[in-house]
Short mmCIF file of C-alpha atoms in Angstrom, two decimals:
data_model
loop_
_atom_site.label_atom_id
_atom_site.label_comp_id
_atom_site.label_asym_id
_atom_site.label_seq_id
_atom_site.Cartn_x
_atom_site.Cartn_y
_atom_site.Cartn_z
CA MET A 811 9.69 20.13 32.68
CA MET A 812 10.45 16.42 32.60
CA VAL A 813 14.12 15.48 32.58
CA SER A 814 15.09 12.16 31.04
CA ILE A 815 17.15 9.90 33.31
CA LEU A 816 18.30 7.82 30.34
CA PRO A 817 21.81 8.24 28.98
CA LYS A 818 21.93 10.23 25.75
CA GLY A 819 22.87 7.16 23.72
CA PHE A 820 19.76 5.29 24.83
CA GLU A 821 17.57 8.28 23.91
CA ILE A 822 19.04 8.33 20.40
CA VAL A 823 18.48 4.59 20.00
CA GLY A 824 14.90 5.05 21.22
CA ASP A 825 14.28 7.85 18.72
CA ILE A 826 15.64 5.73 15.87
CA ARG A 827 13.35 2.89 16.91
CA GLU A 828 10.35 5.25 16.81
CA TYR A 829 11.27 6.41 13.32
CA ILE A 830 11.54 2.78 12.25
CA LYS A 831 8.06 2.18 13.68
CA LEU A 832 6.79 5.21 11.78
CA ILE A 833 7.94 3.89 8.39
CA ARG A 834 6.57 0.35 9.05
CA PRO A 835 9.47 -1.75 7.68
CA TYR A 836 7.47 -4.98 7.99
CA GLY A 837 5.33 -3.93 5.01
CA ILE A 838 7.93 -2.05 3.02
CA LEU A 839 8.73 -4.76 0.48
CA PHE A 840 5.44 -4.78 -1.44
CA LEU A 841 5.65 -1.21 -2.67
CA GLY A 842 9.44 -1.40 -2.58
CA PHE A 843 9.55 -4.13 -5.19
CA THR A 844 6.60 -2.89 -7.28
CA PRO A 845 8.74 -0.84 -9.73
CA VAL A 846 11.34 -3.63 -9.71
CA PHE A 847 8.75 -6.17 -10.86
CA GLY A 848 7.55 -3.71 -13.49
CA ALA A 849 11.07 -3.39 -14.89
CA LEU A 850 11.77 -7.14 -14.71
CA CYS A 851 8.58 -7.87 -16.64
CA ASN A 852 9.65 -5.34 -19.27
CA GLY A 853 12.97 -7.10 -19.83
CA GLU A 854 15.36 -5.32 -17.45
CA PHE A 855 17.80 -7.53 -15.51
CA ASP A 856 20.67 -5.13 -14.75
CA ALA A 857 21.38 -5.21 -11.01
CA PHE A 858 22.24 -1.50 -10.75
CA HIS A 859 19.07 -0.44 -12.58
CA LEU A 860 16.91 -2.70 -10.42
CA SER A 861 18.64 -1.58 -7.21
CA LEU A 862 17.86 2.06 -7.95
CA LEU A 863 14.24 1.17 -8.62
CA LEU A 864 14.13 -0.69 -5.31
CA ILE A 865 15.36 2.45 -3.52
CA ILE A 866 12.64 4.50 -5.25
CA GLY A 867 10.08 1.88 -4.26
CA LEU A 868 11.19 1.90 -0.63
CA LEU A 869 11.04 5.70 -0.58
CA GLY A 870 7.52 5.50 -2.01
CA HIS A 871 6.49 3.28 0.89
CA ILE A 872 7.99 5.71 3.41
CA PHE A 873 6.21 8.59 1.67
CA VAL A 874 2.74 7.06 1.67
CA PHE A 875 2.77 5.70 5.23
CA VAL A 876 4.42 8.64 6.95
CA GLN A 877 2.15 11.05 5.08
CA ASN A 878 -0.85 8.95 6.10
CA ASP A 879 0.05 9.25 9.77
CA TYR A 880 0.72 12.97 9.24
CA TYR A 881 -2.79 13.64 7.93
CA ASP A 882 -4.55 11.23 10.33
CA MET A 883 -2.72 12.28 13.50
CA GLU A 884 -5.69 13.95 15.22
CA ILE A 885 -8.04 11.10 14.29
CA ASP A 886 -5.54 8.48 15.47
CA ARG A 887 -5.31 10.18 18.87
CA GLN A 888 -8.96 9.28 19.43
CA SER A 889 -8.39 5.56 18.80
CA LYS A 890 -7.19 3.39 21.67
CA TYR A 891 -5.60 1.01 19.19
CA VAL A 892 -3.15 3.39 17.50
CA VAL A 893 -2.74 6.11 20.11
CA GLN A 894 0.79 4.82 20.82
CA ARG A 895 2.03 5.53 17.30
CA PRO A 896 5.14 7.77 17.21
CA LEU A 897 3.29 10.81 15.84
CA THR A 898 0.28 10.61 18.14
CA THR A 899 2.46 10.30 21.24
CA GLY A 900 4.57 13.26 20.17
CA VAL A 901 7.82 11.28 20.22
CA ILE A 902 8.20 12.36 16.59
CA SER A 903 7.01 15.85 15.76
CA ARG A 904 4.58 16.57 12.94
CA SER A 905 7.16 18.83 11.29
CA ASN A 906 9.77 16.05 11.31
CA ALA A 907 7.27 13.66 9.75
CA PHE A 908 6.54 16.25 7.06
CA ILE A 909 10.25 16.63 6.33
CA LEU A 910 10.64 12.84 6.16
CA PHE A 911 7.93 12.22 3.58
CA LEU A 912 8.84 15.35 1.60
CA CYS A 913 12.48 14.21 1.41
CA SER A 914 11.32 10.74 0.31
CA PHE A 915 9.39 12.36 -2.53
CA CYS A 916 12.23 14.68 -3.56
CA VAL A 917 14.91 11.98 -3.52
CA SER A 918 12.66 9.64 -5.53
CA MET A 919 12.03 12.26 -8.18
CA MET A 920 15.73 13.21 -8.33
CA LEU A 921 16.80 9.59 -8.78
CA ALA A 922 14.19 9.16 -11.49
CA ALA A 923 15.31 12.36 -13.24
CA VAL A 924 19.04 11.56 -13.09
CA PHE A 925 19.04 7.85 -13.91
CA PHE A 926 15.79 7.05 -15.70
CA PHE A 927 14.56 10.26 -17.24
CA SER A 928 11.94 10.07 -19.92
CA VAL A 929 8.86 12.23 -20.06
CA ARG A 930 6.52 9.27 -19.68
CA SER A 931 8.26 7.61 -16.74
CA PHE A 932 8.71 10.92 -14.90
CA VAL A 933 5.06 11.92 -15.34
CA VAL A 934 3.81 8.47 -14.30
CA LEU A 935 5.91 8.56 -11.12
CA LEU A 936 4.66 12.06 -10.35
CA VAL A 937 1.05 10.96 -10.86
CA SER A 938 1.64 8.00 -8.55
CA PHE A 939 2.77 10.32 -5.74
CA LEU A 940 -0.20 12.59 -6.44
CA LEU A 941 -2.62 9.67 -6.11
CA MET A 942 -0.99 8.60 -2.85
CA THR A 943 -1.44 12.12 -1.52
CA LEU A 944 -5.09 12.22 -2.61
CA TYR A 945 -5.71 8.97 -0.77
CA ASN A 946 -4.02 10.15 2.41
CA ARG A 947 -5.81 13.51 2.31
CA TYR A 948 -9.33 12.28 1.61
CA SER A 949 -9.54 8.60 2.67
CA LYS A 950 -11.39 9.58 5.87
CA ARG A 951 -13.87 11.73 3.94
CA ILE A 952 -14.66 9.84 0.73
CA PRO A 953 -15.47 6.09 0.54
CA GLY A 954 -13.71 3.93 -2.02
CA MET A 955 -10.42 5.83 -1.84
CA GLU A 956 -8.55 2.50 -1.70
CA TYR A 957 -9.03 2.39 -5.48
CA VAL A 958 -7.09 5.65 -5.75
CA LEU A 959 -4.28 4.16 -3.67
CA GLY A 960 -4.41 0.97 -5.73
CA ALA A 961 -4.09 3.09 -8.88
CA ALA A 962 -1.01 4.73 -7.34
CA VAL A 963 0.56 1.30 -6.84
CA LEU A 964 -0.35 0.31 -10.41
CA MET A 965 1.31 3.49 -11.69
CA TYR A 966 4.39 2.68 -9.63
CA GLY A 967 4.67 -0.66 -11.42
CA LEU A 968 4.21 1.00 -14.81
CA PHE A 969 6.87 3.55 -13.87
CA GLY A 970 9.32 0.69 -13.37
CA ALA A 971 8.45 -0.71 -16.79
CA LEU A 972 8.80 2.71 -18.44
CA THR A 973 12.35 3.09 -17.14
CA VAL A 974 13.21 0.24 -19.51
CA SER A 975 11.21 1.23 -22.56
CA ASP A 976 8.32 3.47 -23.57
CA GLU A 977 6.62 0.29 -24.72
CA ILE A 978 5.11 -1.57 -21.76
CA SER A 979 4.76 -5.35 -22.02
CA THR A 980 1.45 -7.04 -21.27
CA LEU A 981 3.17 -8.99 -18.49
CA ALA A 982 4.25 -5.75 -16.79
CA ILE A 983 0.68 -4.42 -17.00
CA ILE A 984 -0.74 -7.63 -15.51
CA ILE A 985 1.74 -7.67 -12.63
CA SER A 986 1.01 -4.01 -11.90
CA CYS A 987 -2.71 -4.85 -11.83
CA VAL A 988 -2.00 -7.57 -9.26
CA GLY A 989 -0.56 -4.85 -7.04
CA PHE A 990 -3.65 -2.73 -7.64
CA MET A 991 -5.99 -5.51 -6.52
CA GLN A 992 -3.89 -6.39 -3.49
CA TRP A 993 -3.99 -2.82 -2.17
CA VAL A 994 -7.71 -2.49 -2.88
CA PHE A 995 -8.25 -5.56 -0.70
CA SER A 996 -5.72 -4.89 2.06
CA VAL A 997 -6.81 -1.27 2.55
CA GLY A 998 -10.48 -1.34 1.55
CA VAL A 999 -11.35 -4.59 3.33
CA SER A 1000 -8.70 -5.65 5.87
CA ALA A 1001 -7.53 -2.30 7.22
CA ASN A 1002 -10.95 -0.64 7.21
CA LEU A 1003 -12.87 -3.60 8.62
CA LYS A 1004 -10.98 -3.71 11.92
CA ASP A 1005 -11.71 0.00 12.46
CA VAL A 1006 -15.44 -0.03 11.67
CA GLU A 1007 -16.55 0.59 15.27
CA PHE A 1008 -14.21 3.57 15.63
CA ASP A 1009 -14.94 4.94 12.13
CA THR A 1010 -18.70 4.76 12.65
CA LYS A 1011 -18.49 6.82 15.85
CA LEU A 1012 -16.53 9.53 14.02
CA GLY A 1013 -18.79 9.50 10.96
CA ILE A 1014 -16.02 8.19 8.68
CA ARG A 1015 -17.54 6.39 5.69
CA THR A 1016 -15.11 3.72 4.58
CA THR A 1017 -16.08 0.93 2.18
CA PRO A 1018 -17.23 -1.52 4.91
CA VAL A 1019 -19.35 1.23 6.51
CA LEU A 1020 -20.80 2.08 3.11
CA PHE A 1021 -21.80 -1.57 2.67
CA GLY A 1022 -23.60 -1.50 6.02
CA VAL A 1023 -21.04 -3.16 8.28
CA HIS A 1024 -21.57 -2.04 11.88
CA ALA A 1025 -20.72 -3.10 15.41
CA ILE A 1026 -23.23 -4.80 17.71
CA GLY A 1027 -21.56 -5.38 21.06
CA ASN A 1028 -18.36 -7.29 20.39
CA GLN A 1029 -19.49 -8.51 16.99
CA LEU A 1030 -19.34 -6.95 13.56
CA LYS A 1031 -22.57 -7.26 11.65
CA LYS A 1032 -21.63 -7.84 8.02
CA PRO A 1033 -24.34 -7.76 5.35
CA VAL A 1034 -24.23 -10.46 2.69
CA ARG A 1035 -23.42 -7.85 0.06
CA PHE A 1036 -20.20 -6.93 1.88
CA ILE A 1037 -19.16 -10.57 2.20
CA MET A 1038 -19.86 -11.09 -1.52
CA TYR A 1039 -17.89 -7.94 -2.33
CA THR A 1040 -14.93 -9.13 -0.24
CA TYR A 1041 -14.74 -12.53 -1.91
CA ALA A 1042 -15.26 -10.94 -5.33
CA ILE A 1043 -12.27 -8.63 -4.79
CA LYS A 1044 -10.15 -11.54 -3.59
CA GLY A 1045 -11.31 -13.73 -6.48
CA ILE A 1046 -10.43 -11.04 -9.04
CA HIS A 1047 -7.07 -10.57 -7.31
CA LEU A 1048 -6.24 -14.28 -7.65
CA LEU A 1049 -7.57 -14.47 -11.21
CA VAL A 1050 -5.44 -11.52 -12.35
CA ALA A 1051 -2.43 -13.10 -10.63
CA MET A 1052 -3.05 -16.29 -12.63
CA LEU A 1053 -3.15 -14.53 -16.00
CA PRO A 1054 0.60 -14.94 -16.70
CA PHE A 1055 0.07 -18.71 -16.44
CA ILE A 1056 -3.14 -18.68 -18.47
CA LEU A 1057 -1.76 -16.45 -21.24
CA GLY A 1058 1.56 -18.28 -21.39
CA TYR A 1059 3.83 -15.43 -20.27
CA THR A 1060 5.23 -17.64 -17.52
CA SER A 1061 5.34 -21.41 -17.16
CA ILE A 1062 3.47 -23.52 -14.63
CA LEU A 1063 6.51 -25.85 -14.68
CA LEU A 1064 9.97 -25.50 -13.20
CA ASN A 1065 12.48 -28.12 -14.37
CA GLY A 1066 9.57 -30.29 -15.47
CA TYR A 1067 7.70 -30.09 -12.15
CA PRO A 1068 4.54 -28.02 -11.57
CA ILE A 1069 6.12 -26.18 -8.64
CA PRO A 1070 4.82 -22.70 -9.57
CA LEU A 1071 1.27 -23.95 -10.16
CA VAL A 1072 1.09 -26.08 -7.01
CA GLY A 1073 2.63 -23.28 -4.98
CA PHE A 1074 0.11 -20.81 -6.38
CA PHE A 1075 -2.88 -22.97 -5.49
CA ILE A 1076 -1.58 -23.63 -1.97
CA LEU A 1077 -1.07 -19.90 -1.54
CA ALA A 1078 -4.54 -19.15 -2.96
CA CYS A 1079 -6.18 -21.58 -0.52
CA ILE A 1080 -4.40 -20.01 2.46
CA LEU A 1081 -5.35 -16.52 1.26
CA LEU A 1082 -9.00 -17.55 1.04
CA PHE A 1083 -8.77 -19.12 4.51
CA THR A 1084 -7.28 -15.96 6.03
CA THR A 1085 -9.91 -13.88 4.21
CA ARG A 1086 -12.56 -15.96 5.97
CA GLY A 1087 -10.70 -15.43 9.25
CA ILE A 1088 -10.71 -11.66 8.74
CA LEU A 1089 -14.45 -11.74 8.07
CA THR A 1090 -15.44 -13.98 10.98
CA THR A 1091 -13.26 -12.71 13.83
CA SER A 1092 -15.08 -10.70 16.51
CA LEU A 1093 -14.05 -7.26 17.77
CA GLU A 1094 -12.92 -8.63 21.12
CA GLU A 1095 -10.40 -10.75 19.22
CA ARG A 1096 -8.94 -7.81 17.32
CA ASN A 1097 -5.39 -9.11 17.77
CA LEU A 1098 -6.42 -12.36 16.09
CA MET A 1099 -7.87 -10.35 13.21
CA LEU A 1100 -4.56 -8.49 12.92
CA ARG A 1101 -2.75 -11.83 12.79
CA TYR A 1102 -5.02 -13.03 9.99
CA GLU A 1103 -4.38 -9.77 8.15
CA GLY A 1104 -0.63 -10.04 8.70
CA VAL A 1105 -0.47 -13.60 7.38
CA HIS A 1106 -2.69 -12.61 4.47
CA GLU A 1107 -0.52 -9.65 3.46
CA GLY A 1108 2.70 -11.59 3.94
CA LEU A 1109 1.52 -14.40 1.67
CA ALA A 1110 0.01 -11.99 -0.86
CA LEU A 1111 3.50 -10.53 -1.20
CA LEU A 1112 4.64 -13.95 -2.47
CA LEU A 1113 2.00 -14.18 -5.21
CA ILE A 1114 3.89 -12.14 -7.79
CA PRO A 1115 7.32 -13.81 -7.42
CA LEU A 1116 5.62 -17.22 -7.36
CA VAL A 1117 3.79 -16.52 -10.62
CA LEU A 1118 7.06 -15.19 -12.07
CA LEU A 1119 9.11 -18.09 -10.69
CA SER A 1120 10.01 -19.73 -14.01
CA TYR A 1121 10.69 -16.30 -15.53
CA LEU A 1122 12.98 -15.29 -12.66
CA VAL A 1123 14.88 -18.59 -12.66
CA GLU A 1124 15.42 -18.32 -16.42
CA HIS A 1125 16.67 -14.73 -16.40
CA VAL A 1126 18.13 -14.23 -12.92
CA GLY A 1127 19.14 -17.73 -11.82
CA VAL A 1128 18.07 -20.37 -9.32
CA LEU A 1129 20.10 -19.24 -6.30
CA PRO A 1130 19.22 -15.50 -6.49
CA THR A 1131 15.54 -16.39 -6.94
CA PHE A 1132 15.61 -18.80 -3.99
CA CYS A 1133 17.33 -16.23 -1.75
CA PHE A 1134 14.85 -13.58 -2.89
CA MET A 1135 11.89 -15.75 -1.88
CA LEU A 1136 13.43 -16.43 1.53
CA PHE A 1137 14.03 -12.71 2.00
CA LEU A 1138 10.37 -11.93 1.25
CA ILE A 1139 9.30 -14.51 3.85
CA PHE A 1140 11.64 -13.63 6.70
CA TRP A 1141 11.95 -9.84 6.42
CA PRO A 1142 8.38 -9.07 7.65
CA LEU A 1143 8.69 -11.59 10.50
CA LEU A 1144 12.06 -10.28 11.69
CA SER A 1145 10.88 -6.66 11.44
CA LEU A 1146 7.76 -7.34 13.51
CA ARG A 1147 9.78 -9.32 16.06
CA PHE A 1148 12.26 -6.47 16.43
CA LEU A 1149 9.63 -3.75 16.83
CA PHE A 1150 6.80 -5.48 18.70
CA GLY A 1151 8.27 -8.57 20.34
CA LYS A 1152 6.84 -12.07 20.31
CA THR A 1153 3.28 -10.92 19.65
CA LEU A 1154 4.26 -9.78 16.13
CA ILE A 1155 1.26 -7.41 16.27
CA PRO A 1156 1.86 -3.87 14.97
CA LEU A 1157 0.08 -0.65 16.01
CA GLU A 1158 -2.61 -0.88 13.33
#
C-alpha cells in the first residue's frame, strides 16, 4: 500500500483541484448563462430570478460534463491525451462522479420546482437533462449525436424563457438556437476532429469519421464535403446570431455608434479564421489545434451578449453590461491558468 507523504491539508487541496478539473470551469459560462439569456430575452430582469437560473445553468454544465467522463471513462483510459483526467487516473472514483452529477440534476430540478414551477418549464428542463444523458450514453456509438446535445442546450434556453411566461418571445427562441448551433459546431466539428485518429482505431463513428476524415501519418485527410459541412455549420451559426439585428429585435447602434455591428463582424472574422485553423492544423500540432478551439469557443461565448448589447444596456445598464462582458472574457483565461499553467491547454 502506498502511503502519502503529503500533509493532510495538501491532499485535501489536491482533491479539490481534481474536482475542479472534472467540472471544467473554463467552459462553464456558456451553458451556465443559457437559461439566463432565455429569461432576459423573455423580459425578465430581476436579479434574484436570474441568479437562480444561473445556478441551474452551472449545475447543468456540471451534470453534462461529469456524466460524460463517467460514461467515457474506459474509452478515455485508452487515449494518451486524456488519460490524466481525474476519473481515468482514479483520483476521483466513479461512484463519486455519479453522486456529483446526480446531485447536480436533483438540485436543479428542486430549484426549478420551488422557484419557477410551471408544467411547461419543468417538463422542458427534464427533457433537456434527458437529451444530455442520451448524448453522453450514445455519442460514441451513434454519429450526429451533437445535434441531440445541441437540442438539450436549446431546451435549456427555452426553460429560462418559460420561467418568465408560458409565451416564449421570438428573440428568446433565436438566442436559444444560437446556443444549439454553437454546440453542434464545438462538439461535432472541433471536439471530434482532434480525436479522429483515436476514434478510428476504436471504431467510433463521429461526424468527421462519417464524412471520411482519417489520419495519414501526422496529417488529417479531410474530404471537401467535410470542409463544406464545417463552414456551412459555422455560416448558419453566424447567420442565426445576426437575426436579432436583421429582424430589429436589437439595435446595431449603441449611443449612435455601430458598436454592436462592428463588434459582431470583427468577432465573425476571427471565428472564421480560427475555424480555418482548426481545419488546417496537423495532428503533430494538436496543442495548436486546442488553442484554436479554445479561442474559438471563448469568442463564440461573446456572440450572444454582443448581439444583445443594446438590449442589455437599455434594460440592465451600461456598467453591469460592461462588467459582464469583461467577466466572460477573463473567467475562461483565469480558470485555464489556474488549472493548467501558462500553456492554457486543458486535458481535452
